[in-house]
Amino acid sequence: MFFSKTVASVAALAIGAQAAMPIASVEFQSWETCDVGAPAIGEPKFTDAVTATPVTCDKATVNRQWDIDNYSFKAHLDTKDALLCSGVTIWNNDDCSGRPVTFLPFEGGPVAQGQCLPDILDPGYVSFKLECFGGIGGPEGGP
């Protein structure tokens, strides 16, 4: 009986450990103007918020209004497990495929504010994936 309870406890711990998922909130920000290469500060014209994980590909629509000249990205680590993550990879499509447009690193903090980018995005979507270490996903950990 003791053995079966111990096995059940270990199995429950393993399931709980696998159920933990790193999660980050990502904002896709559209600007009328901001200094390219500088941190994007102030209030963006439009913001679209998505959730990023290492195993999903979430997307936001590229706002193509005539008064939008720049874009930026901001990310916030939402879960304790996300501390294993190095940043967010960003593509200019809806399926996280091909060559990424940019990478937004966390650089040791829970919030990353990206630099102001020129109007380089094609119409359609930008997609996001959280890049993590330790077997959770991303360039060093799997898919």
mmCIF file of C-alpha atoms in Angstrom:
data_model
loop_
_atom_site.group_PDB
_atom_site.id
_atom_site.type_symbol
_atom_site.label_atom_id
_atom_site.label_comp_id
_atom_site.label_asym_id
_atom_site.label_seq_id
_atom_site.Cartn_x
_atom_site.Cartn_y
_atom_site.Cartn_z
ATOM 1 C CA MET A 1 0.000 0.000 0.000
ATOM 2 C CA PHE A 2 2.806 2.441 0.896
ATOM 3 C CA PHE A 3 4.505 1.700 -2.431
ATOM 4 C CA SER A 4 1.368 2.389 -4.491
ATOM 5 C CA LYS A 5 0.759 5.715 -2.659
ATOM 6 C CA THR A 6 4.375 6.735 -3.279
ATOM 7 C CA VAL A 7 4.127 5.846 -6.972
ATOM 8 C CA ALA A 8 0.863 7.787 -7.224
ATOM 9 C CA SER A 9 2.448 10.825 -5.541
ATOM 10 C CA VAL A 10 5.458 10.736 -7.862
ATOM 11 C CA ALA A 11 3.172 10.403 -10.895
ATOM 12 C CA ALA A 12 1.065 13.368 -9.735
ATOM 13 C CA LEU A 13 4.227 15.455 -9.271
ATOM 14 C CA ALA A 14 5.430 14.548 -12.758
ATOM 15 C CA ILE A 15 2.090 15.484 -14.292
ATOM 16 C CA GLY A 16 2.065 18.769 -12.377
ATOM 17 C CA ALA A 17 5.605 19.572 -13.508
ATOM 18 C CA GLN A 18 4.693 18.939 -17.133
ATOM 19 C CA ALA A 19 1.503 20.982 -16.842
ATOM 20 C CA ALA A 20 3.443 24.138 -15.905
ATOM 21 C CA MET A 21 3.712 26.316 -18.982
ATOM 22 C CA PRO A 22 5.814 29.432 -19.492
ATOM 23 C CA ILE A 23 3.532 32.264 -20.606
ATOM 24 C CA ALA A 24 4.251 35.837 -21.652
ATOM 25 C CA SER A 25 1.961 38.684 -22.667
ATOM 26 C CA VAL A 26 3.091 40.397 -25.854
ATOM 27 C CA GLU A 27 1.947 43.776 -27.165
ATOM 28 C CA PHE A 28 2.243 44.638 -30.848
ATOM 29 C CA GLN A 29 2.410 48.428 -30.889
ATOM 30 C CA SER A 30 1.735 50.714 -33.865
ATOM 31 C CA TRP A 31 3.097 54.261 -33.793
ATOM 32 C CA GLU A 32 2.478 57.411 -35.790
ATOM 33 C CA THR A 33 6.123 58.216 -35.225
ATOM 34 C CA CYS A 34 9.004 57.159 -32.992
ATOM 35 C CA ASP A 35 12.781 57.237 -33.353
ATOM 36 C CA VAL A 36 13.922 54.105 -35.202
ATOM 37 C CA GLY A 37 16.387 52.139 -33.075
ATOM 38 C CA ALA A 38 15.419 53.908 -29.848
ATOM 39 C CA PRO A 39 13.157 52.432 -27.153
ATOM 40 C CA ALA A 40 9.514 53.062 -27.996
ATOM 41 C CA ILE A 41 8.139 55.358 -25.300
ATOM 42 C CA GLY A 42 4.831 57.130 -24.850
ATOM 43 C CA GLU A 43 1.424 55.946 -25.987
ATOM 44 C CA PRO A 44 1.185 53.950 -29.226
ATOM 45 C CA LYS A 45 -1.573 54.733 -31.722
ATOM 46 C CA PHE A 46 -2.783 51.099 -31.585
ATOM 47 C CA THR A 47 -1.944 48.085 -29.434
ATOM 48 C CA ASP A 48 -2.848 44.450 -30.011
ATOM 49 C CA ALA A 49 -2.175 42.052 -27.113
ATOM 50 C CA VAL A 50 -1.555 38.318 -27.459
ATOM 51 C CA THR A 51 -0.291 35.501 -25.263
ATOM 52 C CA ALA A 52 2.921 33.723 -26.217
ATOM 53 C CA THR A 53 4.078 30.255 -25.140
ATOM 54 C CA PRO A 54 6.873 27.968 -26.377
ATOM 55 C CA VAL A 55 4.381 25.558 -27.975
ATOM 56 C CA THR A 56 1.835 27.877 -29.570
ATOM 57 C CA CYS A 57 1.989 30.402 -32.375
ATOM 58 C CA ASP A 58 -0.214 33.380 -31.582
ATOM 59 C CA LYS A 59 -0.784 36.186 -34.067
ATOM 60 C CA ALA A 60 -1.857 39.816 -34.357
ATOM 61 C CA THR A 61 -2.992 41.766 -37.397
ATOM 62 C CA VAL A 62 -0.603 44.307 -38.927
ATOM 63 C CA ASN A 63 -2.393 47.660 -38.837
ATOM 64 C CA ARG A 64 -1.819 49.266 -42.259
ATOM 65 C CA GLN A 65 -3.325 52.720 -41.763
ATOM 66 C CA TRP A 66 -1.680 55.605 -43.604
ATOM 67 C CA ASP A 67 -0.705 57.367 -40.351
ATOM 68 C CA ILE A 68 1.249 54.380 -38.970
ATOM 69 C CA ASP A 69 4.966 54.762 -39.670
ATOM 70 C CA ASN A 70 6.582 52.582 -36.989
ATOM 71 C CA TYR A 71 6.096 49.430 -34.935
ATOM 72 C CA SER A 72 7.450 48.009 -31.697
ATOM 73 C CA PHE A 73 6.891 45.043 -29.406
ATOM 74 C CA LYS A 74 6.672 44.777 -25.633
ATOM 75 C CA ALA A 75 6.591 41.557 -23.606
ATOM 76 C CA HIS A 76 5.939 40.712 -19.957
ATOM 77 C CA LEU A 77 6.647 37.357 -18.303
ATOM 78 C CA ASP A 78 3.372 36.137 -16.790
ATOM 79 C CA THR A 79 4.413 32.903 -15.080
ATOM 80 C CA LYS A 80 7.286 31.829 -12.849
ATOM 81 C CA ASP A 81 8.197 29.170 -15.419
ATOM 82 C CA ALA A 82 8.801 31.908 -17.986
ATOM 83 C CA LEU A 83 11.999 32.877 -16.151
ATOM 84 C CA LEU A 84 13.584 30.063 -18.208
ATOM 85 C CA CYS A 85 12.762 31.994 -21.374
ATOM 86 C CA SER A 86 15.172 34.236 -23.231
ATOM 87 C CA GLY A 87 12.656 36.245 -25.252
ATOM 88 C CA VAL A 88 10.039 36.259 -27.975
ATOM 89 C CA THR A 89 10.674 35.447 -31.638
ATOM 90 C CA ILE A 90 8.514 37.444 -34.056
ATOM 91 C CA TRP A 91 7.602 36.580 -37.663
ATOM 92 C CA ASN A 92 5.735 38.594 -40.306
ATOM 93 C CA ASN A 93 3.221 35.825 -41.054
ATOM 94 C CA ASP A 94 0.474 33.947 -39.245
ATOM 95 C CA ASP A 95 2.232 30.621 -38.593
ATOM 96 C CA CYS A 96 5.686 31.288 -37.030
ATOM 97 C CA SER A 97 7.468 29.964 -40.108
ATOM 98 C CA GLY A 98 10.385 31.062 -42.229
ATOM 99 C CA ARG A 99 12.817 33.774 -41.241
ATOM 100 C CA PRO A 100 11.841 35.818 -38.158
ATOM 101 C CA VAL A 101 11.558 39.602 -38.397
ATOM 102 C CA THR A 102 13.048 40.224 -34.959
ATOM 103 C CA PHE A 103 13.771 38.789 -31.540
ATOM 104 C CA LEU A 104 12.711 40.589 -28.350
ATOM 105 C CA PRO A 105 15.087 39.540 -25.509
ATOM 106 C CA PHE A 106 14.154 39.702 -21.823
ATOM 107 C CA GLU A 107 17.764 40.407 -20.796
ATOM 108 C CA GLY A 108 17.292 39.241 -17.208
ATOM 109 C CA GLY A 109 14.123 41.184 -16.419
ATOM 110 C CA PRO A 110 10.412 40.324 -16.501
ATOM 111 C CA VAL A 111 9.595 43.074 -19.044
ATOM 112 C CA ALA A 112 11.130 43.708 -22.465
ATOM 113 C CA GLN A 113 10.389 46.899 -24.390
ATOM 114 C CA GLY A 114 11.583 46.627 -27.951
ATOM 115 C CA GLN A 115 13.096 49.306 -30.070
ATOM 116 C CA CYS A 116 11.119 51.331 -32.531
ATOM 117 C CA LEU A 117 11.148 49.631 -35.938
ATOM 118 C CA PRO A 118 10.582 51.275 -39.317
ATOM 119 C CA ASP A 119 7.485 50.389 -41.324
ATOM 120 C CA ILE A 120 9.000 47.112 -42.582
ATOM 121 C CA LEU A 121 6.076 44.760 -41.957
ATOM 122 C CA ASP A 122 4.074 43.350 -44.841
ATOM 123 C CA PRO A 123 0.270 43.442 -44.622
ATOM 124 C CA GLY A 124 -1.253 40.456 -42.874
ATOM 125 C CA TYR A 125 -0.015 39.221 -39.538
ATOM 126 C CA VAL A 126 2.819 39.092 -37.071
ATOM 127 C CA SER A 127 3.157 35.890 -35.055
ATOM 128 C CA PHE A 128 4.883 35.172 -31.760
ATOM 129 C CA LYS A 129 6.559 32.285 -29.981
ATOM 130 C CA LEU A 130 8.179 32.342 -26.548
ATOM 131 C CA GLU A 131 11.751 30.987 -26.704
ATOM 132 C CA CYS A 132 12.757 28.989 -23.637
ATOM 133 C CA PHE A 133 15.583 26.818 -22.336
ATOM 134 C CA GLY A 134 15.661 23.592 -20.363
ATOM 135 C CA GLY A 135 13.603 21.326 -22.622
ATOM 136 C CA ILE A 136 10.503 23.535 -22.675
ATOM 137 C CA GLY A 137 10.811 24.740 -26.236
ATOM 138 C CA GLY A 138 12.710 27.201 -28.343
ATOM 139 C CA PRO A 139 16.127 27.082 -29.985
ATOM 140 C CA GLU A 140 17.881 25.089 -27.252
ATOM 141 C CA GLY A 141 14.995 23.113 -25.850
ATOM 142 C CA GLY A 142 12.973 21.623 -28.656
ATOM 143 C CA PRO A 143 10.349 22.682 -31.181
#
